[in-house]
PDB file of C-alpha atoms in Angstrom:
ATOM      1  CA  MET A 158      28.056  20.895  -0.906  1.00 87.00           C
ATOM      2  CA  LYS A 159      26.835  23.907  -3.378  1.00 86.00           C
ATOM      3  CA  PRO A 160      23.348  25.672  -1.369  1.00 84.00           C
ATOM      4  CA  ARG A 161      21.709  24.228  -4.106  1.00 86.00           C
ATOM      5  CA  LEU A 162      22.221  20.743  -3.245  1.00 92.00           C
ATOM      6  CA  PHE A 163      21.404  21.387   0.900  1.00 94.00           C
ATOM      7  CA  ILE A 164      17.945  22.353   1.438  1.00 94.00           C
ATOM      8  CA  PRO A 165      16.996  19.341  -0.724  1.00 94.00           C
ATOM      9  CA  SER A 166      19.263  17.401   1.200  1.00 95.00           C
ATOM     10  CA  ALA A 167      17.383  18.606   4.359  1.00 95.00           C
ATOM     11  CA  VAL A 168      14.160  17.782   2.933  1.00 96.00           C
ATOM     12  CA  ILE A 169      15.544  13.674   2.475  1.00 95.00           C
ATOM     13  CA  GLY A 170      16.376  13.182   6.042  1.00 95.00           C
ATOM     14  CA  ILE A 171      12.775  14.737   7.327  1.00 96.00           C
ATOM     15  CA  LEU A 172      11.087  12.572   5.104  1.00 96.00           C
ATOM     16  CA  THR A 173      13.316   9.698   5.882  1.00 93.00           C
ATOM     17  CA  GLY A 174      13.257  10.359   9.918  1.00 94.00           C
ATOM     18  CA  LEU A 175       9.252   9.792   9.173  1.00 95.00           C
ATOM     19  CA  ASP A 176       9.955   6.956   7.494  1.00 94.00           C
ATOM     20  CA  ASN A 177      11.832   5.146  10.127  1.00 90.00           C
ATOM     21  CA  TYR A 178       9.081   6.803  12.475  1.00 92.00           C
ATOM     22  CA  PHE A 179       6.692   4.701  10.949  1.00 94.00           C
ATOM     23  CA  PHE A 180       8.961   1.182   9.756  1.00 90.00           C
ATOM     24  CA  ALA A 181       9.554   1.213  13.538  1.00 89.00           C
ATOM     25  CA  TYR A 182       5.888   1.602  14.635  1.00 90.00           C
ATOM     26  CA  GLY A 183       4.577  -1.506  11.456  1.00 90.00           C
ATOM     27  CA  VAL A 184       7.948  -4.158  13.163  1.00 86.00           C
ATOM     28  CA  SER A 185       6.774  -3.121  16.760  1.00 87.00           C
ATOM     29  CA  LEU A 186       3.288  -4.812  16.316  1.00 88.00           C
ATOM     30  CA  LEU A 187       4.150  -7.030  13.620  1.00 84.00           C
ATOM     31  CA  PRO A 188       6.273 -10.470  12.896  1.00 79.00           C
ATOM     32  CA  VAL A 189       9.506  -9.721  10.729  1.00 71.00           C
ATOM     33  CA  SER A 190       9.433 -12.053   8.705  1.00 66.00           C
ATOM     34  CA  THR A 191       5.692 -10.731   7.718  1.00 75.00           C
ATOM     35  CA  CYS A 192       7.159  -6.592   8.247  1.00 79.00           C
ATOM     36  CA  ASN A 193      10.373  -7.362   5.654  1.00 71.00           C
ATOM     37  CA  LEU A 194       8.058  -8.696   3.028  1.00 72.00           C
ATOM     38  CA  ILE A 195       5.482  -6.124   2.870  1.00 80.00           C
ATOM     39  CA  LEU A 196       8.035  -3.416   2.308  1.00 79.00           C
ATOM     40  CA  ALA A 197       8.528  -5.090  -0.334  1.00 73.00           C
ATOM     41  CA  SER A 198       6.499  -3.437  -1.638  1.00 80.00           C
ATOM     42  CA  GLN A 199       8.223  -0.300  -1.983  1.00 84.00           C
ATOM     43  CA  LEU A 200       9.693  -1.183  -5.007  1.00 82.00           C
ATOM     44  CA  ALA A 201       6.000  -0.710  -6.943  1.00 84.00           C
ATOM     45  CA  PHE A 202       6.578   3.074  -4.782  1.00 89.00           C
ATOM     46  CA  THR A 203      10.273   3.553  -6.266  1.00 91.00           C
ATOM     47  CA  ALA A 204       9.072   2.674  -9.980  1.00 90.00           C
ATOM     48  CA  VAL A 205       5.912   4.550  -9.946  1.00 90.00           C
ATOM     49  CA  PHE A 206       7.627   7.485  -8.166  1.00 94.00           C
ATOM     50  CA  ALA A 207      10.950   6.751 -10.753  1.00 93.00           C
ATOM     51  CA  PHE A 208       8.900   7.074 -13.796  1.00 93.00           C
ATOM     52  CA  LEU A 209       7.252  10.030 -12.414  1.00 93.00           C
ATOM     53  CA  LEU A 210      10.663  11.751 -11.151  1.00 93.00           C
ATOM     54  CA  VAL A 211      13.325  10.596 -13.015  1.00 92.00           C
ATOM     55  CA  LYS A 212      11.242   9.520 -16.530  1.00 89.00           C
ATOM     56  CA  GLN A 213      12.558   5.789 -16.186  1.00 89.00           C
ATOM     57  CA  LYS A 214      12.236   3.851 -18.721  1.00 86.00           C
ATOM     58  CA  PHE A 215      11.313   0.074 -18.728  1.00 87.00           C
ATOM     59  CA  SER A 216      11.467  -3.104 -20.188  1.00 86.00           C
ATOM     60  CA  ALA A 217       9.057  -6.125 -20.221  1.00 88.00           C
ATOM     61  CA  TYR A 218      11.194  -8.274 -17.721  1.00 86.00           C
ATOM     62  CA  SER A 219      11.700  -4.765 -15.028  1.00 85.00           C
ATOM     63  CA  ILE A 220       7.647  -4.654 -15.541  1.00 87.00           C
ATOM     64  CA  ASN A 221       7.318  -8.021 -14.441  1.00 87.00           C
ATOM     65  CA  ALA A 222       9.957  -8.031 -11.855  1.00 83.00           C
ATOM     66  CA  VAL A 223       8.164  -4.721  -9.842  1.00 83.00           C
ATOM     67  CA  PHE A 224       4.878  -7.071 -10.392  1.00 85.00           C
ATOM     68  CA  LEU A 225       5.483 -10.213  -8.969  1.00 84.00           C
ATOM     69  CA  LEU A 226       7.836  -8.440  -5.954  1.00 76.00           C
ATOM     70  CA  THR A 227       4.227  -6.474  -5.273  1.00 75.00           C
ATOM     71  CA  ILE A 228       1.679  -9.308  -5.751  1.00 80.00           C
ATOM     72  CA  GLY A 229       4.603 -11.557  -3.315  1.00 74.00           C
ATOM     73  CA  ALA A 230       4.130  -8.213  -0.951  1.00 68.00           C
ATOM     74  CA  GLY A 231       0.535  -8.158  -1.468  1.00 67.00           C
ATOM     75  CA  ILE A 232      -0.434 -11.401  -0.682  1.00 72.00           C
ATOM     76  CA  LEU A 233       0.632 -10.896   2.940  1.00 61.00           C
ATOM     77  CA  ALA A 234      -1.948  -7.965   3.237  1.00 56.00           C
ATOM     78  CA  VAL A 235      -4.773  -9.988   5.600  1.00 53.00           C
ATOM     79  CA  PRO A 236      -3.962 -12.768   7.663  1.00 52.00           C
ATOM     80  CA  ALA A 237      -4.371 -16.023   6.121  1.00 47.00           C
ATOM     81  CA  SER A 238      -5.241 -17.424  10.055  1.00 45.00           C
ATOM     82  CA  SER A 239      -5.084 -16.087  13.777  1.00 46.00           C
ATOM     83  CA  SER A 240      -1.437 -17.721  14.645  1.00 50.00           C
ATOM     84  CA  GLU A 241      -0.765 -15.397  11.767  1.00 49.00           C
ATOM     85  CA  ILE A 242      -2.572 -12.615  15.115  1.00 52.00           C
ATOM     86  CA  GLU A 243      -1.385 -14.993  17.263  1.00 54.00           C
ATOM     87  CA  ASN A 244      -0.101 -12.708  20.192  1.00 53.00           C
ATOM     88  CA  GLU A 245      -1.561  -8.511  18.512  1.00 57.00           C
ATOM     89  CA  SER A 246      -5.770  -8.275  18.258  1.00 75.00           C
ATOM     90  CA  THR A 247      -6.557  -7.004  14.474  1.00 81.00           C
ATOM     91  CA  LYS A 248      -7.134  -3.457  14.852  1.00 83.00           C
ATOM     92  CA  LYS A 249      -3.312  -3.570  15.738  1.00 85.00           C
ATOM     93  CA  TYR A 250      -2.327  -5.741  12.972  1.00 84.00           C
ATOM     94  CA  THR A 251      -3.826  -4.023  10.566  1.00 86.00           C
ATOM     95  CA  ILE A 252      -2.295  -0.422  12.022  1.00 90.00           C
ATOM     96  CA  GLY A 253       0.602  -2.312  11.926  1.00 89.00           C
ATOM     97  CA  PHE A 254       0.497  -3.530   8.034  1.00 89.00           C
ATOM     98  CA  LEU A 255      -0.480  -0.162   7.070  1.00 91.00           C
ATOM     99  CA  MET A 256       1.901   1.727   8.714  1.00 93.00           C
ATOM    100  CA  THR A 257       4.555  -0.685   7.502  1.00 91.00           C
ATOM    101  CA  LEU A 258       3.593   0.076   3.864  1.00 90.00           C
ATOM    102  CA  ALA A 259       3.755   3.996   4.574  1.00 93.00           C
ATOM    103  CA  ALA A 260       7.014   3.131   5.370  1.00 93.00           C
ATOM    104  CA  ALA A 261       7.345   1.106   1.992  1.00 90.00           C
ATOM    105  CA  ALA A 262       6.072   4.182  -0.105  1.00 92.00           C
ATOM    106  CA  LEU A 263       8.216   6.359   1.622  1.00 94.00           C
ATOM    107  CA  TYR A 264      11.499   5.057   0.940  1.00 90.00           C
ATOM    108  CA  GLY A 265      10.216   4.313  -2.351  1.00 91.00           C
ATOM    109  CA  LEU A 266       9.782   7.939  -3.105  1.00 94.00           C
ATOM    110  CA  VAL A 267      13.455   8.652  -1.525  1.00 94.00           C
ATOM    111  CA  LEU A 268      14.814   7.290  -3.349  1.00 92.00           C
ATOM    112  CA  PRO A 269      13.698   8.721  -6.370  1.00 95.00           C
ATOM    113  CA  LEU A 270      13.742  12.172  -4.987  1.00 95.00           C
ATOM    114  CA  VAL A 271      17.740  11.807  -4.306  1.00 94.00           C
ATOM    115  CA  GLU A 272      18.342  10.302  -8.389  1.00 94.00           C
ATOM    116  CA  LEU A 273      16.522  13.826  -9.068  1.00 94.00           C
ATOM    117  CA  MET A 274      19.110  15.627  -7.064  1.00 94.00           C
ATOM    118  CA  TYR A 275      21.624  14.456  -8.489  1.00 92.00           C
ATOM    119  CA  GLN A 276      20.720  15.152 -12.548  1.00 91.00           C
ATOM    120  CA  LYS A 277      19.939  18.710 -10.915  1.00 91.00           C
ATOM    121  CA  ALA A 278      22.967  19.134  -8.574  1.00 89.00           C
ATOM    122  CA  ASN A 279      24.398  21.742 -10.889  1.00 86.00           C
ATOM    123  CA  GLN A 280      27.960  20.003  -9.715  1.00 87.00           C
ATOM    124  CA  GLU A 281      29.620  16.620 -10.519  1.00 89.00           C
ATOM    125  CA  ILE A 282      28.485  14.322  -7.558  1.00 89.00           C
ATOM    126  CA  THR A 283      32.055  12.429  -6.572  1.00 90.00           C
ATOM    127  CA  TYR A 284      32.126   9.520  -3.435  1.00 88.00           C
ATOM    128  CA  ALA A 285      33.036  12.707  -1.056  1.00 91.00           C
ATOM    129  CA  LEU A 286      29.892  14.233  -1.734  1.00 92.00           C
ATOM    130  CA  VAL A 287      27.878  11.416  -1.252  1.00 91.00           C
ATOM    131  CA  LEU A 288      29.141  10.748   1.594  1.00 91.00           C
ATOM    132  CA  GLU A 289      28.281  14.154   2.484  1.00 93.00           C
ATOM    133  CA  ILE A 290      24.855  14.034   1.402  1.00 92.00           C
ATOM    134  CA  GLN A 291      24.629  10.715   3.358  1.00 90.00           C
ATOM    135  CA  LEU A 292      25.845  12.679   6.528  1.00 92.00           C
ATOM    136  CA  LEU A 293      23.458  15.580   6.110  1.00 94.00           C
ATOM    137  CA  THR A 294      20.191  13.680   6.330  1.00 94.00           C
ATOM    138  CA  SER A 295      21.354  12.012   8.826  1.00 92.00           C
ATOM    139  CA  VAL A 296      21.656  14.994  10.521  1.00 94.00           C
ATOM    140  CA  PHE A 297      18.119  16.031  10.027  1.00 96.00           C
ATOM    141  CA  ALA A 298      16.000  12.323  10.081  1.00 94.00           C
ATOM    142  CA  THR A 299      18.415  11.834  14.025  1.00 93.00           C
ATOM    143  CA  ALA A 300      17.200  15.490  14.727  1.00 95.00           C
ATOM    144  CA  PHE A 301      13.243  14.835  13.853  1.00 95.00           C
ATOM    145  CA  CYS A 302      13.651  11.191  15.320  1.00 92.00           C
ATOM    146  CA  THR A 303      15.015  12.928  18.750  1.00 94.00           C
ATOM    147  CA  ILE A 304      12.180  15.755  18.543  1.00 94.00           C
ATOM    148  CA  GLY A 305       9.584  13.513  18.651  1.00 91.00           C
ATOM    149  CA  MET A 306      11.390  11.486  20.867  1.00 91.00           C
ATOM    150  CA  LEU A 307      11.664  14.587  23.387  1.00 93.00           C
ATOM    151  CA  ILE A 308       8.027  15.486  23.317  1.00 93.00           C
ATOM    152  CA  ASN A 309       6.660  12.113  24.310  1.00 90.00           C
ATOM    153  CA  ASN A 310       9.717  11.575  26.780  1.00 89.00           C
ATOM    154  CA  ASP A 311      11.139   8.657  24.943  1.00 89.00           C
ATOM    155  CA  PHE A 312      14.383   8.819  26.883  1.00 90.00           C
ATOM    156  CA  LYS A 313      13.177   8.267  30.181  1.00 89.00           C
ATOM    157  CA  ALA A 314      11.737   4.078  28.929  1.00 90.00           C
ATOM    158  CA  ILE A 315      15.655   3.377  27.412  1.00 91.00           C
ATOM    159  CA  GLY A 316      16.472   2.542  30.808  1.00 91.00           C
ATOM    160  CA  ARG A 317      13.220   0.371  31.662  1.00 92.00           C
ATOM    161  CA  GLU A 318      13.563  -1.423  28.434  1.00 92.00           C
ATOM    162  CA  ALA A 319      16.761  -2.087  28.594  1.00 94.00           C
ATOM    163  CA  LYS A 320      16.190  -3.691  31.826  1.00 93.00           C
ATOM    164  CA  GLU A 321      12.963  -5.366  30.768  1.00 93.00           C
ATOM    165  CA  PHE A 322      15.532  -6.845  27.846  1.00 94.00           C
ATOM    166  CA  GLU A 323      15.151 -10.301  27.512  1.00 91.00           C
ATOM    167  CA  LEU A 324      18.945 -11.208  26.488  1.00 91.00           C
ATOM    168  CA  GLY A 325      20.461  -8.292  29.687  1.00 93.00           C
ATOM    169  CA  GLU A 326      21.124  -4.250  29.817  1.00 93.00           C
ATOM    170  CA  THR A 327      24.114  -4.552  27.970  1.00 94.00           C
ATOM    171  CA  LYS A 328      23.203  -6.501  24.971  1.00 95.00           C
ATOM    172  CA  TYR A 329      20.348  -4.118  24.593  1.00 95.00           C
ATOM    173  CA  TYR A 330      23.218  -0.734  24.368  1.00 95.00           C
ATOM    174  CA  ILE A 331      25.301  -3.033  22.255  1.00 96.00           C
ATOM    175  CA  VAL A 332      21.521  -3.924  19.514  1.00 94.00           C
ATOM    176  CA  ALA A 333      20.912  -0.002  19.501  1.00 92.00           C
ATOM    177  CA  VAL A 334      23.988   0.880  18.979  1.00 94.00           C
ATOM    178  CA  PHE A 335      25.079  -1.943  16.032  1.00 95.00           C
ATOM    179  CA  SER A 336      21.129  -0.671  14.939  1.00 92.00           C
ATOM    180  CA  ALA A 337      22.914   2.823  14.714  1.00 89.00           C
ATOM    181  CA  ILE A 338      25.592   2.176  13.072  1.00 91.00           C
ATOM    182  CA  LEU A 339      23.993  -1.023  10.381  1.00 92.00           C
ATOM    183  CA  TRP A 340      21.178   1.106   9.495  1.00 86.00           C
ATOM    184  CA  GLN A 341      23.514   3.770   8.122  1.00 86.00           C
ATOM    185  CA  GLY A 342      26.201   1.643   6.203  1.00 89.00           C
ATOM    186  CA  TYR A 343      22.349   0.774   4.981  1.00 87.00           C
ATOM    187  CA  PHE A 344      21.160   4.520   3.597  1.00 86.00           C
ATOM    188  CA  LEU A 345      24.661   5.208   2.452  1.00 87.00           C
ATOM    189  CA  GLY A 346      24.531   1.713   0.053  1.00 89.00           C
ATOM    190  CA  GLY A 347      21.032   2.891  -1.163  1.00 88.00           C
ATOM    191  CA  MET A 348      22.203   6.380  -2.417  1.00 88.00           C
ATOM    192  CA  GLY A 349      25.915   4.827  -3.479  1.00 88.00           C
ATOM    193  CA  ILE A 350      23.710   2.135  -6.149  1.00 91.00           C
ATOM    194  CA  VAL A 351      20.913   5.318  -7.119  1.00 91.00           C
ATOM    195  CA  PHE A 352      24.427   7.649  -7.775  1.00 90.00           C
ATOM    196  CA  CYS A 353      26.481   3.864 -10.141  1.00 89.00           C
ATOM    197  CA  ALA A 354      23.416   3.251 -11.230  1.00 86.00           C
ATOM    198  CA  SER A 355      19.217   4.270 -11.264  1.00 89.00           C
ATOM    199  CA  SER A 356      17.032   4.299  -7.797  1.00 90.00           C
ATOM    200  CA  LEU A 357      14.998   1.505  -9.235  1.00 88.00           C
ATOM    201  CA  LEU A 358      18.391  -0.479  -9.400  1.00 86.00           C
ATOM    202  CA  SER A 359      18.516   0.401  -6.156  1.00 88.00           C
ATOM    203  CA  GLY A 360      15.291  -0.959  -4.860  1.00 85.00           C
ATOM    204  CA  MET A 361      15.369  -3.538  -6.620  1.00 80.00           C
ATOM    205  CA  VAL A 362      18.482  -4.963  -4.813  1.00 81.00           C
ATOM    206  CA  THR A 363      16.951  -4.088  -1.411  1.00 80.00           C
ATOM    207  CA  ALA A 364      14.583  -7.204  -1.803  1.00 72.00           C
ATOM    208  CA  ILE A 365      17.616  -9.344  -1.850  1.00 70.00           C
ATOM    209  CA  GLN A 366      17.001  -8.984   1.897  1.00 73.00           C
ATOM    210  CA  LEU A 367      13.992 -10.548   1.420  1.00 70.00           C
ATOM    211  CA  PRO A 368      14.859 -14.410   1.697  1.00 67.00           C
ATOM    212  CA  VAL A 369      18.219 -13.888   4.491  1.00 72.00           C
ATOM    213  CA  LEU A 370      15.120 -12.085   6.671  1.00 75.00           C
ATOM    214  CA  GLU A 371      13.096 -14.360   5.625  1.00 71.00           C
ATOM    215  CA  ILE A 372      15.340 -17.797   7.010  1.00 74.00           C
ATOM    216  CA  LEU A 373      16.672 -15.549   9.094  1.00 78.00           C
ATOM    217  CA  ALA A 374      13.212 -14.989  11.482  1.00 79.00           C
ATOM    218  CA  VAL A 375      12.286 -18.466  11.347  1.00 80.00           C
ATOM    219  CA  ILE A 376      15.845 -19.639  12.298  1.00 82.00           C
ATOM    220  CA  PHE A 377      16.354 -16.995  15.487  1.00 85.00           C
ATOM    221  CA  PHE A 378      12.117 -16.423  16.411  1.00 83.00           C
ATOM    222  CA  ARG A 379      10.895 -19.175  15.854  1.00 80.00           C
ATOM    223  CA  GLU A 380       8.978 -17.855  13.259  1.00 77.00           C
ATOM    224  CA  LYS A 381       6.472 -20.214  11.626  1.00 78.00           C
ATOM    225  CA  PHE A 382       6.467 -20.124   7.446  1.00 77.00           C
ATOM    226  CA  GLU A 383       3.261 -20.707   6.558  1.00 74.00           C
ATOM    227  CA  ALA A 384       1.576 -20.977   2.843  1.00 77.00           C
ATOM    228  CA  GLU A 385       1.397 -18.192   2.579  1.00 73.00           C
ATOM    229  CA  LYS A 386       4.855 -16.549   3.492  1.00 74.00           C
ATOM    230  CA  GLY A 387       6.085 -19.419   1.094  1.00 78.00           C
ATOM    231  CA  LEU A 388       5.017 -18.093  -1.780  1.00 81.00           C
ATOM    232  CA  SER A 389       4.755 -14.726  -1.434  1.00 75.00           C
ATOM    233  CA  LEU A 390       8.935 -15.314  -1.011  1.00 77.00           C
ATOM    234  CA  VAL A 391       8.908 -17.349  -4.249  1.00 84.00           C
ATOM    235  CA  LEU A 392       6.808 -14.593  -5.947  1.00 82.00           C
ATOM    236  CA  SER A 393      10.247 -12.089  -4.616  1.00 77.00           C
ATOM    237  CA  LEU A 394      12.465 -14.046  -5.585  1.00 81.00           C
ATOM    238  CA  TRP A 395      11.248 -15.173  -9.211  1.00 86.00           C
ATOM    239  CA  GLY A 396      10.639 -10.853  -9.900  1.00 83.00           C
ATOM    240  CA  PHE A 397      14.189 -10.058  -8.973  1.00 78.00           C
ATOM    241  CA  LEU A 398      15.440 -13.264 -11.331  1.00 84.00           C
ATOM    242  CA  SER A 399      13.301 -11.488 -13.584  1.00 85.00           C
ATOM    243  CA  TYR A 400      14.818  -8.155 -13.380  1.00 80.00           C
ATOM    244  CA  PHE A 401      18.546  -9.184 -13.978  1.00 80.00           C
ATOM    245  CA  TYR A 402      17.647 -12.021 -16.762  1.00 84.00           C
ATOM    246  CA  PRO A 403      18.381  -9.666 -19.420  1.00 82.00           C
ATOM    247  CA  ASP A 404      21.436  -8.550 -18.057  1.00 78.00           C
ATOM    248  CA  MET A 405      23.083 -12.233 -17.492  1.00 82.00           C
ATOM    249  CA  LYS A 406      21.559 -14.098 -20.601  1.00 82.00           C
ATOM    250  CA  LYS A 407      23.476 -10.848 -22.376  1.00 81.00           C
ATOM    251  CA  ILE A 408      26.352 -11.724 -20.675  1.00 82.00           C
ATOM    252  CA  LYS A 409      25.617 -14.770 -21.384  1.00 82.00           C
ATOM    253  CA  ASN A 410      25.803 -14.100 -25.785  1.00 83.00           C
ATOM    254  CA  LYS A 411      28.731 -11.614 -25.978  1.00 80.00           C
ATOM    255  CA  LYS A 412      30.865 -14.914 -24.006  1.00 81.00           C
ATOM    256  CA  LYS A 413      29.219 -16.577 -27.529  1.00 78.00           C
ATOM    257  CA  GLU A 414      30.095 -13.595 -29.570  1.00 77.00           C
ATOM    258  CA  THR A 415      33.685 -13.679 -28.333  1.00 71.00           C
ATOM    259  CA  PRO A 416      36.421 -15.211 -30.398  1.00 60.00           C
ATOM    260  CA  GLN A 417      38.738 -17.523 -28.553  1.00 57.00           C
ATOM    261  CA  THR A 418      42.435 -16.394 -29.884  1.00 51.00           C
ATOM    262  CA  HIS A 419      45.019 -17.668 -29.200  1.00 51.00           C
ATOM    263  CA  THR A 420      48.897 -15.813 -29.646  1.00 50.00           C
ATOM    264  CA  LYS A 421      51.932 -18.866 -30.733  1.00 49.00           C
ATOM    265  CA  SER A 422      55.525 -17.232 -30.427  1.00 50.00           C
ATOM    266  CA  VAL A 423      57.098 -17.824 -33.239  1.00 48.00           C
ATOM    267  CA  GLU A 424      60.406 -17.501 -33.882  1.00 51.00           C
ATOM    268  CA  LEU A 425      62.064 -16.849 -37.337  1.00 47.00           C
ATOM    269  CA  PRO A 426      65.663 -17.087 -38.861  1.00 50.00           C
ATOM    270  CA  ASN A 427      68.484 -14.025 -38.104  1.00 53.00           C
ATOM    271  CA  ARG A 428      68.639 -12.213 -40.567  1.00 45.00           C
ATOM    272  CA  PRO A 429      72.363 -10.495 -40.651  1.00 47.00           C
ATOM    273  CA  ASP A 430      70.289  -7.101 -41.025  1.00 49.00           C
ATOM    274  CA  ASP A 431      67.504  -8.145 -38.888  1.00 47.00           C
ATOM    275  CA  ASN A 432      68.539  -9.855 -35.263  1.00 47.00           C
ATOM    276  CA  SER A 433      64.406  -9.767 -34.005  1.00 44.00           C
ATOM    277  CA  SER A 434      62.004 -12.700 -33.284  1.00 42.00           C
ATOM    278  CA  VAL A 435      57.897 -12.286 -32.854  1.00 38.00           C
TER     279      VAL A 435
END
């Protein structure tokens, strides 16, 4: 890594650390399914920042996809019933919503910044370099969060939280460790898609998690799957499919246009000067 990449990677790492704080704060105040559906709005932020920073080109299908996914997340801006905020006050719900939305906006900025950094790198972007950038951004993100935890004396609370964890102290630490590992895979995957394609596609692939998270939240956390969440989920899936529809249509047409050729082995009579066969 050259110095030209070091400083942007460090800045992106600090922004990622701040984004982690927003996300952690928001998810602590909201139901998991609601939190993650709000995070779908990051696609809209990614699209705007990608247009401004890297001159991303849009088609009617990609605009439709961004619009549908954003509307799908926006439906959850205000809880439709008291059951949505049964365990939290309206004030806490509002704060949680705003913090989660801030996390979506900041991550929507980070992805185009990564793409812009790749474009301005003035050196070949290889797989090894992507790993190096990911390592550096993670170090700065961890440093940012660690300093905040030291100032707030959060490390002292870890032992207490572990003892109070419903599944047991051991499983508390297992969850913490594997969460850290899986998040590394998540961010590395995001940077990898930006490297292979674009920040907009990275944002779109992130939306794949929505239907899975909705189902898992209902199964494991017994959350209510109300009409608003159902409508939001349908719009999100519709938007996702809309984005990939031109590619699927292009592949289908290409298969139709490709002629089906079959070759046969035909043996010709041998000639005195040629013993070969076709």
